[in-house]
Coordinates of C-alpha atoms and ligand atoms in Angstrom, one line a residue:
Chain A
M847 CA 30.0 -15.8 -7.2
S848 CA 29.5 -13.5 -4.7
H849 CA 30.7 -10.3 -3.7
S850 CA 27.8 -9.9 -1.4
A851 CA 27.9 -12.6 1.1
A852 CA 28.4 -10.1 3.8
Q853 CA 25.1 -8.6 3.0
E854 CA 23.1 -11.6 3.9
N855 CA 20.1 -10.4 5.7
G856 CA 21.9 -7.2 6.3
Q857 CA 23.9 -8.8 9.1
G858 CA 27.5 -8.6 9.9
S859 CA 28.4 -5.0 10.5
S860 CA 28.5 -2.5 13.2
E861 CA 25.1 -1.3 12.1
D862 CA 23.7 -4.4 13.7
L863 CA 22.9 -2.6 16.9
F864 CA 20.5 -0.4 15.1
Q865 CA 19.0 -3.1 12.9
D866 CA 16.5 -5.8 13.6
A867 CA 16.7 -9.4 12.5
Y868 CA 15.7 -8.6 9.0
G869 CA 17.9 -5.7 8.4
F870 CA 15.4 -2.9 9.1
R871 CA 16.3 0.1 11.1
L872 CA 15.1 -0.1 14.6
N873 CA 13.0 2.9 15.4
I874 CA 12.9 2.5 19.1
C875 CA 11.9 5.6 21.0
T876 CA 11.3 4.5 24.6
A877 CA 13.1 2.4 27.2
Q878 CA 9.9 0.3 27.4
Q879 CA 10.1 -0.6 23.8
L880 CA 13.7 -1.5 24.1
E881 CA 13.0 -3.7 27.1
A882 CA 10.0 -5.3 25.4
R883 CA 12.0 -6.2 22.3
Q884 CA 14.7 -7.8 24.4
R885 CA 12.2 -9.8 26.4
C886 CA 10.5 -11.0 23.2
D887 CA 13.8 -12.1 21.8
Q888 CA 14.6 -14.1 24.9
A889 CA 11.2 -15.7 24.8
A890 CA 11.9 -16.7 21.2
E891 CA 15.2 -18.3 22.2
Q892 CA 13.4 -20.3 24.9
V893 CA 10.9 -21.9 22.5
A894 CA 13.6 -22.7 19.9
P895 CA 14.2 -26.3 21.2
K896 CA 10.5 -27.1 20.8
W897 CA 10.8 -26.2 17.2
D898 CA 13.9 -28.4 16.8
K899 CA 11.6 -31.2 18.1
V900 CA 8.6 -30.7 15.9
K901 CA 10.6 -30.1 12.8
G902 CA 11.0 -33.8 11.9
R903 CA 7.3 -34.5 12.4
V904 CA 6.2 -31.5 10.3
L905 CA 8.6 -32.0 7.5
G906 CA 8.0 -35.8 7.4
S907 CA 4.4 -35.4 6.6
P908 CA 3.2 -35.0 3.1
D909 CA 0.3 -32.8 4.1
V910 CA 0.2 -29.8 6.4
V911 CA 0.1 -31.1 10.0
K912 CA -2.8 -29.5 11.8
D913 CA -3.1 -29.8 15.5
A914 CA -3.8 -27.7 18.6
K915 CA -0.2 -27.9 19.8
L916 CA 1.3 -26.5 16.7
K917 CA -1.3 -23.8 16.6
K918 CA -0.3 -22.8 20.1
Y919 CA 3.4 -22.9 19.1
C920 CA 2.7 -20.7 16.1
R921 CA 0.9 -18.2 18.2
L922 CA 3.9 -18.1 20.6
G923 CA 6.1 -17.4 17.7
I924 CA 8.4 -19.2 15.4
P925 CA 12.1 -18.4 16.0
V926 CA 13.8 -16.5 13.2
Q927 CA 16.1 -19.4 12.3
H928 CA 13.2 -21.9 12.0
R929 CA 11.0 -19.8 9.7
P930 CA 12.8 -20.8 6.5
W931 CA 11.4 -24.4 6.9
A932 CA 8.4 -23.7 9.1
W933 CA 6.6 -21.2 6.9
P934 CA 6.6 -23.2 3.7
A935 CA 5.7 -26.4 5.6
L936 CA 2.9 -24.9 7.7
S937 CA 1.3 -22.6 5.2
G938 CA 0.8 -25.3 2.5
A939 CA 3.4 -23.6 0.3
D940 CA 5.5 -26.8 0.2
A941 CA 2.4 -28.9 -0.7
R942 CA 1.6 -26.5 -3.5
K943 CA 5.1 -26.7 -4.8
R944 CA 5.0 -30.5 -4.8
K945 CA 1.8 -30.6 -6.8
Q946 CA 3.5 -28.7 -9.6
M947 CA 6.3 -30.0 -11.9
A948 CA 9.8 -29.5 -10.6
G949 CA 11.2 -26.2 -11.6
Y950 CA 7.9 -24.5 -11.9
F951 CA 9.1 -21.3 -10.4
D952 CA 12.0 -21.0 -12.8
A953 CA 9.7 -21.7 -15.6
M954 CA 7.4 -18.9 -14.6
V955 CA 10.4 -16.6 -14.3
H956 CA 11.8 -17.4 -17.7
R957 CA 8.6 -17.9 -19.7
G958 CA 9.0 -14.2 -20.7
E959 CA 5.3 -13.6 -21.1
V960 CA 4.9 -10.7 -18.8
D961 CA 2.1 -8.3 -19.5
S962 CA 3.9 -5.1 -20.3
E963 CA 1.9 -2.9 -18.0
V964 CA 2.4 -5.3 -15.2
A965 CA 6.2 -5.4 -15.9
H966 CA 6.2 -1.6 -15.9
Q967 CA 4.4 -1.3 -12.6
I968 CA 6.7 -3.8 -11.0
E969 CA 9.7 -1.9 -12.2
L970 CA 8.2 1.3 -10.7
D971 CA 7.8 -0.3 -7.3
L972 CA 11.1 -2.2 -7.0
P973 CA 13.1 0.7 -5.8
R974 CA 10.2 2.0 -3.8
T975 CA 9.9 -1.2 -1.7
Y976 CA 11.6 -0.8 1.7
P977 CA 14.2 1.6 0.3
S978 CA 15.7 1.7 3.8
N979 CA 16.4 -2.0 4.0
R980 CA 19.9 -2.6 2.7
W981 CA 19.3 -5.9 1.1
V982 CA 15.9 -5.2 -0.4
A983 CA 17.2 -2.0 -1.8
S984 CA 20.3 -3.6 -3.3
E985 CA 20.7 -4.6 -6.9
E986 CA 20.5 -8.2 -5.7
G987 CA 17.5 -7.7 -3.6
M988 CA 15.6 -5.9 -6.3
D989 CA 16.5 -8.6 -8.8
A990 CA 15.1 -11.3 -6.5
L991 CA 12.0 -9.3 -5.8
R992 CA 11.5 -8.8 -9.5
R993 CA 11.8 -12.5 -10.2
V994 CA 9.3 -13.4 -7.5
L995 CA 6.7 -10.8 -8.6
V996 CA 7.1 -11.4 -12.3
A997 CA 6.8 -15.1 -11.8
Y998 CA 3.7 -14.6 -9.7
S999 CA 2.1 -12.4 -12.4
V1000 CA 2.8 -15.1 -15.0
H1001 CA 1.6 -17.8 -12.7
Q1002 CA -1.7 -16.0 -12.0
P1003 CA -2.3 -13.5 -14.8
S1004 CA -5.8 -12.7 -13.5
V1005 CA -4.1 -11.2 -10.4
G1006 CA -1.0 -9.9 -12.2
Y1007 CA 0.6 -7.4 -9.9
C1008 CA -1.1 -5.3 -7.3
Q1009 CA 0.7 -2.7 -5.2
G1010 CA 1.1 -4.2 -1.8
M1011 CA 2.3 -7.5 -3.1
N1012 CA 5.8 -6.0 -3.3
Y1013 CA 5.9 -5.6 0.4
L1014 CA 4.7 -9.2 1.0
A1015 CA 7.3 -10.6 -1.4
A1016 CA 10.0 -8.6 0.3
I1017 CA 9.2 -9.8 3.8
L1018 CA 8.9 -13.4 2.5
L1019 CA 12.3 -13.2 0.8
L1020 CA 13.9 -11.8 4.0
A1021 CA 12.2 -14.5 6.2
M1022 CA 13.2 -17.2 3.7
K1023 CA 16.8 -16.1 3.8
Q1024 CA 16.4 -15.0 0.2
D1025 CA 15.2 -18.2 -1.2
E1026 CA 13.1 -17.0 -4.1
E1027 CA 11.3 -20.2 -4.8
D1028 CA 10.0 -20.5 -1.2
A1029 CA 9.0 -16.9 -1.3
F1030 CA 7.1 -17.4 -4.5
W1031 CA 5.2 -20.4 -3.2
L1032 CA 4.4 -18.6 0.0
L1033 CA 3.0 -15.8 -2.0
A1034 CA 1.0 -18.3 -4.0
S1035 CA -0.3 -20.0 -0.9
L1036 CA -1.5 -16.6 0.4
I1037 CA -3.1 -15.2 -2.7
D1038 CA -4.0 -18.0 -5.1
P1039 CA -7.6 -19.0 -5.4
G1040 CA -8.3 -21.2 -2.5
G1041 CA -5.3 -19.7 -0.7
I1042 CA -5.0 -18.5 2.8
L1043 CA -6.3 -15.0 2.3
Y1044 CA -9.9 -14.1 1.6
Q1045 CA -10.6 -14.4 -2.1
G1046 CA -10.0 -11.5 -4.4
M1047 CA -7.9 -9.4 -2.0
Y1048 CA -5.8 -8.0 -4.9
A1049 CA -8.4 -8.3 -7.7
Q1050 CA -9.7 -5.4 -9.8
N1051 CA -11.2 -2.9 -7.4
L1052 CA -9.7 -4.7 -4.5
V1053 CA -13.0 -6.3 -4.0
G1054 CA -11.8 -8.8 -1.5
A1055 CA -9.9 -6.3 0.6
Q1056 CA -13.0 -4.1 0.7
V1057 CA -15.1 -7.0 1.9
E1058 CA -12.6 -7.7 4.6
M1059 CA -12.5 -4.1 5.8
R1060 CA -16.3 -3.9 6.0
S1061 CA -16.5 -7.1 7.8
F1062 CA -13.8 -5.8 10.2
E1063 CA -15.8 -2.7 10.7
E1064 CA -18.8 -4.8 11.8
L1065 CA -16.5 -6.7 14.2
V1066 CA -15.3 -3.4 15.6
A1067 CA -18.9 -2.3 16.2
A1068 CA -19.4 -5.5 18.1
K1069 CA -16.2 -5.7 20.1
L1070 CA -15.3 -2.0 20.5
P1071 CA -18.7 -0.3 20.4
K1072 CA -17.5 3.0 21.8
L1073 CA -14.7 3.3 19.4
A1074 CA -17.0 2.3 16.5
A1075 CA -19.5 5.0 17.5
H1076 CA -16.7 7.6 17.7
L1077 CA -15.4 6.7 14.3
R1078 CA -18.9 7.0 12.8
E1079 CA -19.3 10.4 14.4
L1080 CA -16.0 11.5 12.8
N1081 CA -17.1 10.0 9.5
C1082 CA -13.9 8.0 9.6
D1083 CA -14.4 5.1 7.3
M1084 CA -12.5 1.9 8.1
T1085 CA -10.7 2.0 4.7
L1086 CA -8.9 5.2 5.9
I1087 CA -7.5 3.2 8.8
A1088 CA -7.0 -0.3 7.6
T1089 CA -6.4 -0.5 3.8
D1090 CA -2.7 -1.1 4.2
W1091 CA -3.3 -3.4 7.1
F1092 CA -5.3 -5.8 5.0
L1093 CA -3.5 -5.4 1.7
C1094 CA 0.0 -5.6 3.2
L1095 CA -0.8 -7.8 6.1
F1096 CA 0.7 -5.2 8.4
A1097 CA 4.0 -5.3 6.6
T1098 CA 4.1 -1.6 6.1
V1099 CA 3.0 -0.5 9.6
L1100 CA 4.5 -2.8 12.2
P1101 CA 8.1 -3.4 13.0
S1102 CA 9.3 -6.3 10.8
E1103 CA 9.9 -8.7 13.7
T1104 CA 6.3 -8.1 14.8
V1105 CA 5.1 -8.6 11.2
A1106 CA 6.8 -11.9 11.0
R1107 CA 5.4 -12.9 14.3
V1108 CA 1.9 -12.1 13.1
W1109 CA 2.5 -14.1 10.0
D1110 CA 3.6 -17.1 12.1
A1111 CA -0.1 -17.4 13.1
L1112 CA -1.6 -16.1 9.9
L1113 CA 0.1 -18.6 7.7
Y1114 CA -1.0 -21.5 9.9
E1115 CA -4.5 -20.3 10.9
G1116 CA -5.7 -18.1 8.2
P1117 CA -7.0 -14.5 7.8
K1118 CA -9.0 -14.4 11.0
V1119 CA -5.7 -13.6 12.5
L1120 CA -5.7 -10.3 10.6
Y1121 CA -9.0 -9.4 12.3
R1122 CA -7.6 -10.3 15.7
I1123 CA -4.4 -8.3 15.3
A1124 CA -6.3 -5.3 13.9
L1125 CA -8.7 -5.4 16.8
A1126 CA -5.8 -5.7 19.2
L1127 CA -4.1 -2.7 17.7
L1128 CA -7.2 -0.5 18.0
K1129 CA -8.0 -1.8 21.4
G1130 CA -4.5 -0.9 22.5
C1131 CA -5.0 2.8 21.7
E1132 CA -8.7 3.0 22.1
A1133 CA -8.6 5.5 25.0
Q1134 CA -6.4 7.9 23.2
L1135 CA -8.5 7.6 20.0
L1136 CA -11.7 8.4 21.9
A1137 CA -10.1 11.7 23.0
I1138 CA -9.3 12.8 19.5
S1139 CA -11.9 14.6 17.5
N1140 CA -10.2 15.0 14.1
T1141 CA -9.8 12.2 11.6
G1142 CA -6.3 13.1 10.6
D1143 CA -5.0 13.2 14.2
L1144 CA -6.7 9.9 14.8
I1145 CA -5.0 8.3 11.9
G1146 CA -1.7 9.7 13.1
E1147 CA -2.2 8.3 16.6
I1148 CA -2.9 4.8 15.1
K1149 CA 0.2 5.1 12.9
D1150 CA 2.4 5.9 16.0
A1151 CA 0.9 3.0 17.9
T1152 CA 1.6 0.5 15.1
K1153 CA 5.1 1.8 14.5
G1154 CA 6.0 1.4 18.1
A1155 CA 4.6 -2.2 18.4
Y1156 CA 7.8 -3.8 19.5
D1157 CA 6.2 -5.8 22.2
R1158 CA 5.1 -8.6 19.9
D1159 CA 4.3 -10.9 22.8
A1160 CA 1.9 -8.4 24.2
L1161 CA 0.2 -7.8 20.9
M1162 CA -0.4 -11.5 20.3
K1163 CA -1.7 -11.9 23.8
V1164 CA -4.2 -9.2 23.4
A1165 CA -5.2 -10.5 19.9
F1166 CA -5.7 -14.0 21.1
D1167 CA -6.7 -13.7 24.7
K1168 CA -8.3 -10.4 25.1
V1169 CA -10.7 -9.7 22.2
G1170 CA -13.0 -12.5 22.9
S1171 CA -14.4 -15.2 20.7
M1172 CA -14.8 -14.8 17.0
P1173 CA -16.8 -17.7 15.6
M1174 CA -16.1 -18.5 12.0
A1175 CA -19.8 -18.7 11.2
R1176 CA -20.2 -15.1 12.2
I1177 CA -17.4 -14.0 10.1
R1178 CA -18.6 -15.9 7.2
G1179 CA -22.0 -14.2 7.6
F1180 CA -20.3 -10.7 7.6
R1181 CA -18.3 -11.7 4.5
E1182 CA -21.3 -13.0 2.5
E1183 CA -23.3 -9.9 3.2
N1184 CA -20.5 -7.5 2.4
Q1185 CA -19.4 -9.4 -0.7
E1186 CA -22.8 -8.9 -2.1
A1187 CA -22.8 -5.2 -1.3
V1188 CA -19.4 -4.6 -2.7
D1189 CA -20.1 -6.5 -5.9
S1190 CA -23.2 -4.6 -6.6
E1191 CA -21.5 -1.2 -5.9
V1192 CA -18.7 -2.1 -8.2
A1193 CA -21.1 -3.2 -10.9
K1194 CA -22.9 0.1 -10.6
R1195 CA -19.8 2.1 -10.7
E1196 CA -18.5 0.3 -13.7
A1197 CA -21.8 0.8 -15.5
R1198 CA -21.6 4.5 -14.8
A1199 CA -18.0 4.7 -15.9
Q1200 CA -18.7 2.8 -19.1
R1201 CA -21.5 5.1 -20.0
S1202 CA -19.6 8.3 -19.4
S1203 CA -16.3 7.3 -20.9
S1204 CA -16.9 5.2 -23.9
L1205 CA -14.9 7.9 -25.7
S1206 CA -11.7 7.7 -23.7
T1207 CA -10.9 4.0 -23.7
A1208 CA -7.5 4.6 -25.1
S1209 CA -6.0 6.1 -22.0
R1210 CA -5.2 3.1 -20.0
A1211 CA -4.2 0.9 -22.8
S1212 CA -0.6 1.9 -23.5
G1213 CA 1.7 0.7 -20.8
T1214 CA 4.4 0.7 -23.3
P1215 CA 7.9 0.0 -22.1
P1216 CA 10.3 2.8 -22.3
A1217 CA 12.2 1.8 -25.3
S1218 CA 9.6 -0.2 -27.2
P1219 CA 10.3 0.0 -30.9
G1220 CA 7.7 0.0 -33.6
P1221 CA 4.0 -0.1 -33.6
G1222 CA 3.4 -2.9 -31.1
H1223 CA 1.6 -0.9 -28.4
S1224 CA 0.3 -3.2 -25.7
P1225 CA -3.4 -3.5 -25.9
G1226 CA -3.8 -3.7 -22.2
F1227 CA -5.9 -6.1 -20.3
G1228 CA -9.1 -5.8 -22.2
T1229 CA -8.2 -6.9 -25.7
P1230 CA -6.4 -10.2 -26.0
R1231 CA -4.3 -10.9 -29.0
A1232 CA -1.5 -13.2 -29.8
S1233 CA 1.8 -12.2 -28.3
S1234 CA 4.5 -10.9 -30.6
N1235 CA 6.7 -13.9 -29.9
G1236 CA 4.0 -16.2 -31.0
Q1237 CA 3.5 -18.0 -27.7
G1238 CA 0.1 -16.7 -27.0
G1239 CA -1.3 -18.2 -23.9
G1240 CA -2.5 -17.2 -20.5
G1241 CA -3.6 -13.7 -20.8
S1242 CA -3.3 -10.8 -23.0
G1243 CA -0.8 -8.3 -24.4
F1244 CA 2.2 -10.3 -23.5
R1245 CA 5.6 -9.2 -24.4
T1246 CA 9.0 -10.5 -23.8
W1247 CA 10.6 -8.7 -21.0
A1248 CA 13.0 -11.2 -19.7
S1249 CA 15.7 -9.9 -21.9
R1250 CA 15.1 -6.3 -21.0
F1251 CA 15.0 -6.8 -17.3
K1252 CA 17.4 -9.2 -15.8
L1253 CA 15.2 -12.0 -14.8
H1254 CA 18.0 -14.5 -15.0
K1255 CA 19.6 -15.5 -11.9
G1256 CA 23.2 -14.2 -12.0
S1257 CA 26.2 -16.1 -10.8
R1258 CA 25.2 -15.0 -7.3
G1259 CA 22.3 -17.4 -7.2
K1260 CA 22.6 -19.8 -4.4
D1261 CA 22.8 -22.8 -6.6
A1262 CA 25.7 -21.4 -8.5
Chain B
M1357 CA -19.9 33.9 13.2
L1358 CA -17.7 35.7 10.8
A1359 CA -14.9 35.7 13.2
S1360 CA -12.7 33.1 11.5
D1361 CA -11.1 34.9 8.7
T1362 CA -8.8 36.7 11.0
G1363 CA -8.7 34.3 13.9
A1364 CA -8.7 30.5 13.8
L1365 CA -6.7 28.6 11.2
Q1366 CA -8.8 27.4 8.3
Q1367 CA -8.6 23.7 7.9
A1368 CA -8.7 22.5 4.4
K1369 CA -8.8 18.9 3.2
L1370 CA -6.6 18.4 0.2
V1371 CA -6.3 15.3 -1.9
L1372 CA -3.6 14.3 -4.4
L1373 CA -4.6 12.1 -7.3
G1374 CA -2.8 10.9 -10.4
D1375 CA -1.0 8.0 -12.0
M1376 CA 1.3 5.7 -10.2
G1377 CA 4.8 7.1 -10.1
A1378 CA 3.8 10.7 -11.2
G1379 CA 5.3 12.0 -8.0
K1380 CA 2.4 12.6 -5.7
S1381 CA 4.2 11.4 -2.6
S1382 CA 7.3 13.3 -3.5
L1383 CA 5.4 16.5 -4.0
V1384 CA 3.8 16.2 -0.6
L1385 CA 7.1 15.3 1.1
R1386 CA 8.7 18.3 -0.5
F1387 CA 5.9 20.6 0.5
V1388 CA 5.5 19.3 4.0
K1389 CA 9.0 18.4 5.0
G1390 CA 11.2 20.1 2.4
Q1391 CA 12.8 16.7 1.5
F1392 CA 13.2 14.7 -1.6
F1393 CA 14.3 11.1 -1.9
D1394 CA 15.1 9.4 -5.1
Y1395 CA 13.2 6.4 -3.8
Q1396 CA 10.3 6.8 -1.4
E1397 CA 8.1 4.0 -0.3
S1398 CA 5.2 3.4 -2.6
T1399 CA 1.9 4.4 -1.2
I1400 CA -0.7 1.7 -0.2
G1401 CA -4.2 3.0 0.4
A1402 CA -3.3 6.5 1.3
A1403 CA -1.0 8.5 3.5
F1404 CA -2.1 11.4 5.6
L1405 CA 0.0 14.5 6.4
T1406 CA -0.7 18.0 7.5
K1407 CA 1.0 21.3 6.8
T1408 CA 0.2 24.7 8.1
M1409 CA 0.8 27.8 6.0
P1410 CA 0.6 30.5 8.6
E1411 CA 0.9 33.3 6.1
Q1412 CA -2.2 32.0 4.4
N1413 CA -3.9 31.1 7.6
V1414 CA -4.5 27.6 6.3
K1415 CA -3.9 24.2 7.7
F1416 CA -3.9 21.6 4.9
E1417 CA -4.9 18.1 5.8
I1418 CA -3.4 16.2 2.9
W1419 CA -4.4 12.8 1.6
D1420 CA -1.8 11.3 -0.7
T1421 CA -3.4 8.4 -2.5
A1422 CA -2.2 5.3 -4.3
G1423 CA -2.1 5.6 -8.1
Q1424 CA -2.7 2.0 -9.3
E1425 CA -5.8 1.5 -11.3
R1426 CA -7.3 -1.1 -8.9
Y1427 CA -7.1 1.4 -6.0
H1428 CA -9.4 3.7 -7.9
S1429 CA -12.5 2.5 -6.2
L1430 CA -11.2 3.7 -2.9
A1431 CA -10.6 7.2 -4.1
P1432 CA -14.0 8.7 -3.4
M1433 CA -13.3 8.1 0.2
Y1434 CA -10.5 10.6 0.0
Y1435 CA -11.9 13.2 -2.3
R1436 CA -15.3 13.2 -0.6
G1437 CA -15.6 16.6 1.1
A1438 CA -12.2 17.8 0.0
A1439 CA -11.8 21.5 -0.4
A1440 CA -8.9 21.1 -2.9
A1441 CA -7.4 18.6 -5.2
V1442 CA -4.0 18.4 -6.9
I1443 CA -4.0 16.2 -9.9
V1444 CA -0.5 15.2 -10.7
F1445 CA 0.9 14.0 -14.0
D1446 CA 4.5 13.3 -15.1
I1447 CA 5.6 15.6 -18.0
T1448 CA 7.7 12.7 -19.3
N1449 CA 4.8 10.4 -19.6
T1450 CA 1.9 11.2 -22.0
E1451 CA -0.2 8.4 -20.5
S1452 CA -0.1 10.1 -17.1
L1453 CA -1.8 13.2 -18.6
G1454 CA -4.6 11.0 -19.9
K1455 CA -5.1 9.6 -16.4
A1456 CA -5.0 13.1 -15.0
K1457 CA -7.8 14.1 -17.4
N1458 CA -9.9 11.2 -16.3
W1459 CA -9.5 12.3 -12.7
V1460 CA -10.5 15.8 -13.5
K1461 CA -13.6 14.5 -15.2
E1462 CA -14.5 12.3 -12.3
L1463 CA -14.0 15.2 -9.8
Q1464 CA -16.2 17.5 -11.9
R1465 CA -18.9 14.9 -11.9
Q1466 CA -18.6 13.6 -8.4
G1467 CA -16.5 15.9 -6.3
N1468 CA -17.4 18.8 -4.2
P1469 CA -18.6 21.5 -6.6
N1470 CA -16.6 24.2 -4.9
M1471 CA -13.4 22.2 -5.0
V1472 CA -10.3 24.1 -5.9
M1473 CA -8.5 22.1 -8.4
A1474 CA -4.9 22.3 -9.6
L1475 CA -3.0 20.4 -12.2
A1476 CA 0.6 19.7 -11.5
G1477 CA 2.9 18.7 -14.4
N1478 CA 5.6 17.2 -12.3
K1479 CA 9.2 16.1 -13.0
A1480 CA 9.8 19.4 -14.8
D1481 CA 13.5 19.0 -14.1
L1482 CA 13.6 16.2 -16.6
A1483 CA 13.4 18.5 -19.6
D1484 CA 15.2 16.2 -21.9
A1485 CA 12.6 13.5 -21.5
R1486 CA 9.6 15.8 -21.8
A1487 CA 6.7 14.2 -23.6
V1488 CA 3.9 16.6 -22.7
T1489 CA 4.2 20.2 -23.9
T1490 CA 3.4 23.0 -21.6
E1491 CA 0.9 24.3 -24.1
E1492 CA -1.0 21.1 -24.2
A1493 CA -1.4 20.9 -20.5
Q1494 CA -2.1 24.6 -20.1
T1495 CA -4.9 24.4 -22.7
F1496 CA -6.4 21.5 -20.9
A1497 CA -6.1 23.4 -17.6
D1498 CA -7.7 26.5 -19.0
D1499 CA -10.6 24.6 -20.6
N1500 CA -11.3 23.1 -17.2
N1501 CA -10.7 25.9 -14.9
L1502 CA -7.7 24.4 -13.2
F1503 CA -4.6 26.2 -12.0
F1504 CA -1.6 24.7 -13.7
W1505 CA 1.9 24.6 -12.5
E1506 CA 4.9 22.7 -13.8
T1507 CA 6.6 21.4 -10.7
S1508 CA 9.6 19.5 -9.6
A1509 CA 9.6 17.7 -6.3
K1510 CA 13.3 17.1 -6.9
T1511 CA 14.4 20.7 -7.5
N1512 CA 11.6 22.3 -5.5
Q1513 CA 10.5 24.2 -8.6
N1514 CA 7.0 25.7 -8.1
V1515 CA 6.0 23.5 -5.2
L1516 CA 5.4 26.2 -2.8
E1517 CA 3.8 28.3 -5.5
L1518 CA 1.4 25.5 -6.3
F1519 CA 0.2 25.1 -2.7
T1520 CA 0.1 28.9 -2.1
D1521 CA -2.0 29.3 -5.1
I1522 CA -4.5 26.8 -3.8
A1523 CA -4.5 28.3 -0.3
Q1524 CA -5.3 31.7 -1.7
K1525 CA -8.1 30.4 -3.9
L1526 CA -9.8 28.5 -1.1
P1527 CA -13.2 29.9 -0.3
R1528 CA -13.0 31.5 3.1
T1529 CA -15.6 30.3 5.4
S1530 CA -16.7 30.8 9.0
A1531 CA -17.7 27.2 9.2
Q1532 CA -14.8 25.4 10.7
P1533 CA -13.7 21.9 11.2
Q1534 CA -16.0 20.1 8.9
P1535 CA -16.3 16.4 9.2
S1536 CA -17.8 16.0 5.8
N1537 CA -20.1 13.9 3.8
A1538 CA -20.5 14.0 0.1
G1539 CA -20.6 17.4 -1.5
I1540 CA -19.8 19.6 1.3
T1541 CA -20.3 23.2 0.4
L1542 CA -17.4 25.3 1.7
S1543 CA -18.9 28.6 0.6
E1544 CA -22.4 29.5 -0.1
P1545 CA -22.5 32.9 -1.6
P1546 CA -19.1 33.7 -0.2
Q1547 CA -18.3 37.3 0.7
Q1548 CA -15.6 37.4 -1.9
R1549 CA -13.8 40.3 -0.4
P1550 CA -10.2 39.5 0.2
Q1551 CA -10.5 40.4 3.8
K1552 CA -7.2 39.3 4.9
S1553 CA -5.2 41.0 2.3
G1554 CA -5.4 44.5 3.6
C1555 CA -2.0 44.7 5.0
C1556 CA 1.0 43.4 3.1
Ligands
GDP1109 N1 13.4 13.7 -11.6 C1 12.3 13.7 -10.8 N2 11.9 12.6 -10.2 C2 10.8 12.6 -9.4 C3 10.1 13.8 -9.2 N3 9.1 13.6 -8.3 C4 9.1 12.2 -8.1 N4 10.1 11.7 -8.7 C5 10.5 10.3 -8.7 O1 9.5 9.5 -9.3 C6 9.3 8.3 -8.6 C7 7.8 8.2 -8.1 O2 7.6 9.2 -7.2 P1 6.4 9.0 -6.1 O3 6.4 10.3 -5.3 O4 6.6 7.8 -5.3 O5 5.2 8.8 -7.0 P2 3.6 8.5 -6.6 O6 3.4 7.1 -7.0 O7 2.8 9.5 -7.5 O8 3.5 8.8 -5.2 C8 10.3 8.3 -7.4 O9 11.4 7.6 -7.8 C9 10.6 9.8 -7.3 O10 11.9 9.9 -6.8 C10 10.6 15.0 -9.8 O11 10.1 16.1 -9.6 N5 11.7 14.9 -10.6
MG1110 MG1 2.8 7.6 -3.6

């Protein structure tokens, strides 16, 4: 029962002036950025009535409504106040939720079968997720984030936890006004097999992300040939530039209001949007990049460009109107080709690693929790065994963590 | 062609590797900006920073990598052509030393053969929670030809010493900014004379 109502979304204090809609510090450096942000806010106000109108139609339908008009609206941006219903409805998260038994999220939170290494890694990252965002960094925020990430790792043990998912979950929580269940289902609708993102983005070796980055590299060669040649000359691989773009869906590089704007389209249309935004970002600073002859400086220039991307309308405009057509067949072709290449490289590397380190298998196996008593070292992923609480199931090396880390919603829960 | 020892800054690519949470980003931040935060954003992919040490005539181009196992396959991109590597472990966490050892092995096998390698036993301020003895780490370092420093990004213990040590051990070359492919050779038969030390 809540001491912290005032903290909701970080709003309600004199700090407001320096914070954006999601409680992040504004890092505005130029008058242009300030003006652009205000203009974008006003534009969002203007489309709000449209969203009042479509709400009934969208929520009334059991399946995701797909039409050109909604697509256009999503590209124009969903107003902050509409995202809590619009994202779950338009992404398929609601549909996924309905297919499961009621209370599925809570069940995942409380099942208590968290792989100990996964739990340990989540704990490490909780305080390192947007430490400058007041709510995310608060006890309450970290508890919510923990529940969403732990639930996801139990829901999808083959994915478990991958660094990067923490930022996705945090943005989702903020956009959903801290509704954990919605955040969870959105995460699932992005990452689950058959979900919005390309398969295997967060899998071992990040195979999916690597495929996406290579495909993107080919797109850059086609769409921005001068830049592509320049990058090649500098030996600047796309992974140096775009790893966090693809793994965090821009959540660590763009201002949060711009991130949410990108996700408005991403959640409705799919990952082609990521290519478009990435192309638009590079295109926006292409001239500067061509003049830089050092990889480090080039990366720095791109960082600055993304950090200052407060003009979300302009970014979307470039992404959707100025980078030309991008037929899905072509992208599929890139992906197939690169999937094969990445798979075979990974297989080779693994064979090599296996050969050279059959001795040192022990090292990654002991993600033991800090205070773990007794001999029950976690066997890690490779060696399944029954869990100590006798529940077995799902994966391997499960241990009851719910009691150690507060997975239970406190009295602050919204349904309290 | 030999002009550079005295003149232009030597650029040196340096990569940090090591277990998640060992303190790689914190060490870099301490070194580059003199700051420490109890909580710093976790690194996705890698972060890039530079730091010039004028006294050493070196400009470090630092790649701070992500530590989680599944990011491992991206690492070669960052250590490829690196002149130096700092392998970080957390002295309160035995497992992190195991991971450090694996990194050393991988670099020995696949890194630039002239790479200057240092082992950093970080979080030395947490003496009460120590799980790895100095001797154990030192022995491993000696056996593998690594410099070893016990550091603390928090208290600034030995951070400058670590990087200074690396800077001084870098092979001096005349070849300058090297966009590099695999196995770049920074020094052929290097004229090992400590040319820039004459003064003091
Ligand atoms: N006490 C102590 N904590 C440290 C030290 N270095 C890092 N940390 C903490 O350890 C955690 C992980 O550090 P970070 O630099 O993000 O690790 P990385 O994953 O290797 O980059 C953070 O909470 C840091 O504040 C240190 O020297 N002493
Ligand atoms: Mg880090």
